[in-house]
Tab-separated table of C-alpha atoms and ligand atoms in Angstrom:
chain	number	residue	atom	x	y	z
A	1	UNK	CA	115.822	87.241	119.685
A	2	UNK	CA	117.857	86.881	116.474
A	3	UNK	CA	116.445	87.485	113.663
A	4	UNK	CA	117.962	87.271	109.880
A	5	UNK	CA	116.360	88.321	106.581
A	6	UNK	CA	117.733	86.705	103.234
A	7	UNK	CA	116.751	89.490	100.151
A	8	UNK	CA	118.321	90.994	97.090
A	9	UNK	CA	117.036	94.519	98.607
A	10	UNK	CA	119.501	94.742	101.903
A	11	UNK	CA	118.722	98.540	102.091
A	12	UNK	CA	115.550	98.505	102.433
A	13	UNK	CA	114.903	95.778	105.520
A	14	UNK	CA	117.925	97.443	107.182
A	15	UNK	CA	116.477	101.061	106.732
A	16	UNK	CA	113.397	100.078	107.990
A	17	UNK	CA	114.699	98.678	111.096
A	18	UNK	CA	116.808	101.634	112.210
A	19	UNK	CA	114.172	104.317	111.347
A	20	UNK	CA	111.110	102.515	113.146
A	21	UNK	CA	110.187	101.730	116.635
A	22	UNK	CA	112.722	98.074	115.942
A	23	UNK	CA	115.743	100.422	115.740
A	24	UNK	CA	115.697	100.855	119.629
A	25	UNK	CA	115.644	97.223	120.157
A	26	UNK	CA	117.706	96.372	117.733
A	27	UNK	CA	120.527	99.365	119.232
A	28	UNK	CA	119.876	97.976	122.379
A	29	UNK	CA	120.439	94.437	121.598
A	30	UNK	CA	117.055	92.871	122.592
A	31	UNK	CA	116.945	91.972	118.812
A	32	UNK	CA	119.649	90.930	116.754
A	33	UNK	CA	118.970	91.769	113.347
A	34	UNK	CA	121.279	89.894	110.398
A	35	UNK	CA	120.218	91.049	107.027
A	36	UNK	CA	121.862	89.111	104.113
A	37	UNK	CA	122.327	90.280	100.915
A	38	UNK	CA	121.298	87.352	98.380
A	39	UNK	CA	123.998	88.683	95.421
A	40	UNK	CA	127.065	88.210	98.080
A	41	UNK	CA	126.588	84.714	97.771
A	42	UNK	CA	126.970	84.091	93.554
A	43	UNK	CA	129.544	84.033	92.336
A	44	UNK	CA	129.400	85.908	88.667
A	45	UNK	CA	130.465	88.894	87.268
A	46	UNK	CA	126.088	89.585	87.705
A	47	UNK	CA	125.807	88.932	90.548
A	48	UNK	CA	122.873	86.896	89.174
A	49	UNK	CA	120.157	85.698	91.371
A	50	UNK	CA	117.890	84.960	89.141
A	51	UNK	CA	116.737	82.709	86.126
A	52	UNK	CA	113.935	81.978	83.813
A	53	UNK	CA	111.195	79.015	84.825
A	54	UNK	CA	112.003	75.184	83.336
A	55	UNK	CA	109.118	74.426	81.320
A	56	UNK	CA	108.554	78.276	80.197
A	57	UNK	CA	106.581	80.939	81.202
A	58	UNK	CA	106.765	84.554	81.981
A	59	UNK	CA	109.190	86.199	85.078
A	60	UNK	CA	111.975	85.210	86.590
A	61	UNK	CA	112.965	82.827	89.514
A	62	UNK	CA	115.069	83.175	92.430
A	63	UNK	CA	117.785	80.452	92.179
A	64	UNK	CA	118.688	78.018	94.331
A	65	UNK	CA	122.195	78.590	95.000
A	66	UNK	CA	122.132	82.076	96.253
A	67	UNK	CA	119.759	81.106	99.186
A	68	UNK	CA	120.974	77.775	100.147
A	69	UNK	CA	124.222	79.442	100.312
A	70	UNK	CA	123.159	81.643	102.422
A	71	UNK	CA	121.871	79.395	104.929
A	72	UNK	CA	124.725	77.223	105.174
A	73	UNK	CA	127.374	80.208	105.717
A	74	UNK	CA	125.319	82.056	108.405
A	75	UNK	CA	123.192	78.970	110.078
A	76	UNK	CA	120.565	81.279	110.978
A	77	UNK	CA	117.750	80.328	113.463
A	78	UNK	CA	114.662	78.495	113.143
A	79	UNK	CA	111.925	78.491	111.816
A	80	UNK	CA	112.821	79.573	108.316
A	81	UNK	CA	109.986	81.306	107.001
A	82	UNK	CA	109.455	82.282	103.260
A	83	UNK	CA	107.052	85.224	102.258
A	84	UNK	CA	104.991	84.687	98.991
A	85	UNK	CA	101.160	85.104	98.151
A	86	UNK	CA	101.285	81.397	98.516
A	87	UNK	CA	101.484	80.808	102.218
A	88	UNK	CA	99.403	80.408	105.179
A	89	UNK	CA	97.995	83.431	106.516
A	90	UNK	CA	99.986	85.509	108.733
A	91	UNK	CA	98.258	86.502	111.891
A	92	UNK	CA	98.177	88.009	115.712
A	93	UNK	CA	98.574	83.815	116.714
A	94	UNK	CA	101.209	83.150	114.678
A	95	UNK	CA	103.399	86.427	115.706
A	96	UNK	CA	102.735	85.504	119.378
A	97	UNK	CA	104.164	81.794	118.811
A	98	UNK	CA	107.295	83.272	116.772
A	99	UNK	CA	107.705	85.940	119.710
A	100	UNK	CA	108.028	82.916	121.609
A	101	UNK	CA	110.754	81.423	120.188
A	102	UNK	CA	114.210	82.449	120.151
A	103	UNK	CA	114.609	83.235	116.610
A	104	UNK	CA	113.309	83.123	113.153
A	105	UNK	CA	114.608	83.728	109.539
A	106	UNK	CA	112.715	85.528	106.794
A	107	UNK	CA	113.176	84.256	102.981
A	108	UNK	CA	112.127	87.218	100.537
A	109	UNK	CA	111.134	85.991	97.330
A	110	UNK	CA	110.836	88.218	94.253
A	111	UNK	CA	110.117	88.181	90.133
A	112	UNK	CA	107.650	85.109	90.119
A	113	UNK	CA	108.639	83.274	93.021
A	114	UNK	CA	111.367	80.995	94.668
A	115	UNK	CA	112.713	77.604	93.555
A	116	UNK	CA	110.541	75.219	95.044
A	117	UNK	CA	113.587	72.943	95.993
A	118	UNK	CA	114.340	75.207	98.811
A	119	UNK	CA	111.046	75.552	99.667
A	120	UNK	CA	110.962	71.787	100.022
A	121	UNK	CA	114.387	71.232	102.157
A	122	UNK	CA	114.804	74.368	103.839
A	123	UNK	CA	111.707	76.205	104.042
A	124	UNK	CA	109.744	75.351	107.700
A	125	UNK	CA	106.736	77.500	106.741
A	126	UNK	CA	105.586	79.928	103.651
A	127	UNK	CA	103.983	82.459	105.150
A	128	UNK	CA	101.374	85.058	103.119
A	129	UNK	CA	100.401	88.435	104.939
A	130	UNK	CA	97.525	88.655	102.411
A	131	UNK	CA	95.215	87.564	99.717
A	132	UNK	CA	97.179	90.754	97.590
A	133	UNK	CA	100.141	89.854	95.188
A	134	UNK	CA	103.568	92.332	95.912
A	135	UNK	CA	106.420	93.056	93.675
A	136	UNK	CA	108.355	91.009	96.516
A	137	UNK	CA	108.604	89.435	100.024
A	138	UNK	CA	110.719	93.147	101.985
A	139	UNK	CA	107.325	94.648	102.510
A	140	UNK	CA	105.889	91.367	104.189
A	141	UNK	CA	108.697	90.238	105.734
A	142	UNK	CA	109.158	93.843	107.627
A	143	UNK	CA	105.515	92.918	108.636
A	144	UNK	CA	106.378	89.905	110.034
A	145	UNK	CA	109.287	91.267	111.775
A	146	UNK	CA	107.292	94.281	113.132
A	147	UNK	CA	103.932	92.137	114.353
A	148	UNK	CA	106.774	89.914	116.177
A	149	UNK	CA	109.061	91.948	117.777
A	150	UNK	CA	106.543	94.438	119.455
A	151	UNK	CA	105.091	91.589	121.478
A	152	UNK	CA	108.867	91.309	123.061
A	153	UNK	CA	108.989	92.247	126.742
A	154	UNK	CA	110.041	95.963	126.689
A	155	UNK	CA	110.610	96.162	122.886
A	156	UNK	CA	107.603	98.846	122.852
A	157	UNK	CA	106.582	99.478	126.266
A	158	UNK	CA	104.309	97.289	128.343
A	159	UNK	CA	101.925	99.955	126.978
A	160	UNK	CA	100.676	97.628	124.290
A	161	UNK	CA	100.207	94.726	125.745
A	162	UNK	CA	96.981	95.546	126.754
A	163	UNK	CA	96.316	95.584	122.660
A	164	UNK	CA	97.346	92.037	122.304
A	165	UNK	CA	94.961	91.155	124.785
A	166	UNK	CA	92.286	92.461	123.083
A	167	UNK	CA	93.256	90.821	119.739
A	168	UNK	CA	93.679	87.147	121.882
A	169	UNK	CA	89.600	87.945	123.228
A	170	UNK	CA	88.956	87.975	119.680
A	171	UNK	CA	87.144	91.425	119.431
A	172	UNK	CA	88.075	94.663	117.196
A	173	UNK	CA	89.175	97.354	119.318
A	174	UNK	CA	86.655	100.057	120.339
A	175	UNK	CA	86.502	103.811	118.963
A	176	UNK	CA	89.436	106.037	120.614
A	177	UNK	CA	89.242	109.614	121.568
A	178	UNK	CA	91.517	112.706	122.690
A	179	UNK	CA	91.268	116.206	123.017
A	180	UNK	CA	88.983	118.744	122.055
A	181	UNK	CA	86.101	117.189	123.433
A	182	UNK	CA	84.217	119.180	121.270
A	183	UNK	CA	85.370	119.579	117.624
A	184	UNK	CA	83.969	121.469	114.921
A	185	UNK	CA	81.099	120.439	116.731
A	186	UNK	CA	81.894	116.867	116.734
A	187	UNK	CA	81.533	115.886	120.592
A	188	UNK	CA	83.331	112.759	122.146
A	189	UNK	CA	80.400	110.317	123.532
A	190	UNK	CA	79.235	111.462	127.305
A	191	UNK	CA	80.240	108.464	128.732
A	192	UNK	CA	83.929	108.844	128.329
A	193	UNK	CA	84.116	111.896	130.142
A	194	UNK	CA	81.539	110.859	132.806
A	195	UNK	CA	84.210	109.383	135.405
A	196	UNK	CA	82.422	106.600	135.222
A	197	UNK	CA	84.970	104.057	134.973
A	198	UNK	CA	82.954	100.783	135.568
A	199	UNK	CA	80.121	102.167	132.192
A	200	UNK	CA	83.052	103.571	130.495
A	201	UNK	CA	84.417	99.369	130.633
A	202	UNK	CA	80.793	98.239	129.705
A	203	UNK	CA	80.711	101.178	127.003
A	204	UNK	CA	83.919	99.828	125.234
A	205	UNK	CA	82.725	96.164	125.453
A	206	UNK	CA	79.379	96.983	123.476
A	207	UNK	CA	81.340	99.136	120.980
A	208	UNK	CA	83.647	96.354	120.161
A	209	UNK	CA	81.402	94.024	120.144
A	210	UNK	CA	79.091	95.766	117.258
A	211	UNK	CA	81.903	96.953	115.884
A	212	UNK	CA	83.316	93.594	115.163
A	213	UNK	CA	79.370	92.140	114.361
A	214	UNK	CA	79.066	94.897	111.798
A	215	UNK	CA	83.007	94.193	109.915
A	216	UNK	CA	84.358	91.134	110.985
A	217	UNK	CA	81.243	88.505	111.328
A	218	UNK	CA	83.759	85.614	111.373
A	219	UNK	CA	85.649	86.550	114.365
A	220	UNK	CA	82.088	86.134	116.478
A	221	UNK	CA	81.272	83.738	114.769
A	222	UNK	CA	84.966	81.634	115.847
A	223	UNK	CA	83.903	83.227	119.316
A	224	UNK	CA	80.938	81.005	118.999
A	225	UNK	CA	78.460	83.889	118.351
A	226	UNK	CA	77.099	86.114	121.018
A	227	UNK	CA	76.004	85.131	124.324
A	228	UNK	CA	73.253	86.539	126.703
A	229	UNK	CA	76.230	88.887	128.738
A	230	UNK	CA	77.130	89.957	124.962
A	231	UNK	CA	73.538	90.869	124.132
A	232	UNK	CA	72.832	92.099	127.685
A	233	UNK	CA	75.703	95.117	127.288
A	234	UNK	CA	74.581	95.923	123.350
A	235	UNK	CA	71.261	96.570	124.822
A	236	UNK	CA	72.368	98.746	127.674
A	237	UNK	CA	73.685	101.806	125.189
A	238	UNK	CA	70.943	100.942	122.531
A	239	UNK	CA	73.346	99.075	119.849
A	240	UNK	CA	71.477	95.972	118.480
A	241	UNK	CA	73.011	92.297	116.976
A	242	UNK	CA	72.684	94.024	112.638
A	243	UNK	CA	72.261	89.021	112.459
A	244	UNK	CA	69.118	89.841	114.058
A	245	UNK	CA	67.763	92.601	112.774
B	1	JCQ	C1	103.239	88.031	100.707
B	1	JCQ	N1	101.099	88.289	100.572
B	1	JCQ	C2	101.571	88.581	99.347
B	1	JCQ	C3	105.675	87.760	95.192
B	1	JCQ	C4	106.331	85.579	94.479
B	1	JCQ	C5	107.714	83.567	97.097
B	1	JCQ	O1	107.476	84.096	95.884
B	1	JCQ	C6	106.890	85.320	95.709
B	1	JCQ	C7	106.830	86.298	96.718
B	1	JCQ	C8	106.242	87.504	96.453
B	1	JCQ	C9	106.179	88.559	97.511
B	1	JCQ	O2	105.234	88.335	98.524
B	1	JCQ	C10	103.905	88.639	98.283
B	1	JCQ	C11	102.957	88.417	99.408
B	1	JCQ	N2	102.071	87.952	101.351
B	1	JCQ	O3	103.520	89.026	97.210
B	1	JCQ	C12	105.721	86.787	94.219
């Protein structure tokens, strides 16, 4: 998968990707990682990628130019994706669909936000990880590129793709625990240390489910609510629907 990240902050997306889990794939050549520094493409003493908004206002702009430039020296795959507060929110779907592909490219905006020609003619999809505003699009474009390249074959281990399975079934993930059993008197629950494997299954079902009833109400609800299996295993370890009661 190729992958290539326009920003004025080179260092920092590149950094990331060698000292992080990516840096493996990226040294092995599963991903192919271009990151393009914005100021090699002006063309002033500046190096000026900026400019102040037509019809006023406070902050800067990314111009044009720099960008555009970009794109039509290195032709970098598609989609082209820009990150800004602005976009449609990033999530677990959309990093399996762009793990499909065979490539994306990552527009980081900065000062107030990008000029919305090349939003218009080159942009496929603004992307927001967020309802937060950031000094600038690294941090959520090394999201992106994280959420997206983990779901590779091999890029982390088949270890975790038992975790995007539990994300696609819609459900937080149940409480983990390790060694001590018993901690400053905190014990791990019986039932994970019972053998048990079939009420250990049943165990982690009910936990996730009122888990995700108690913080994340919308995700049953796009699950279309409970049904009588769902209500069935909360009863079982004594957890209850907190809709109903
Ligand atoms: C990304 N959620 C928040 C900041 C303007 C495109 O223009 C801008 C981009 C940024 C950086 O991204 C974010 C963000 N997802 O702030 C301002």
């Amino acid at each position: 998968m190729r992958i290539d990240v326009l920003t004025i902050f080179p260092e920092l997306v590149g950094g990331f990707a060698t000292h992080s889990l990516l840096g493996r794939a990226v040294a092995s050549g599963q991903v192919d990682l271009r990151v393009h520094d914005l100021r090699d493409a002006t063309t002033d003493v500046h190096r000026t990628v900026d400019d102040a908004p037509f019809g006023g206002g406070a902050g800067m702009v990314l111009r044009p130019e720099p960008i555009m430039e970009t794109i039509e020296a290195v032709d970098p795959p598609r989609p082209v994706l820009a990150l800004g507060p602005g976009g449609t929110t990033f999530d677990q779907a959309t990093a399996r669909r762009l793990s499909d592909g065979d490539g994306l490219t990552l527009i980081c905006g900065r000062y107030e936000g990008v000029d919305q020609r090349v939003l218009d003619h080159v942009v496929d999809e603004e992307v927001s990880i967020g309802d937060y505003v950031l000094a600038g699009g690294e941090v959520a474009a090394l999201v992106v590129v994280e959420a997206v390249t983990r779901l590779l074959p091999g890029v982390m281990g088949n270890r975790d793709s038992a975790v995007d399975e539990s994300f696609a079934d819609g459900l937080l993930e149940y409480p983990q625990y390790t060694r001590p059993s018993s901690y400053r008197g905190w014990e791990v629950p019986e039932v994970l240390r019972s053998g048990d494997h079939a009420r250990i299954a049943r165990w982690r079902r009910a936990q996730s489910l009122r888990r995700t009833l108690d913080r994340r109400p919308d995700l049953v609800d796009v699950r279309g609510g409970l049904d009588d299996q769902d209500r069935a295993l909360l009863a079982e370890f004594g957890l209850t629907d907190p809709r109903t009661v």
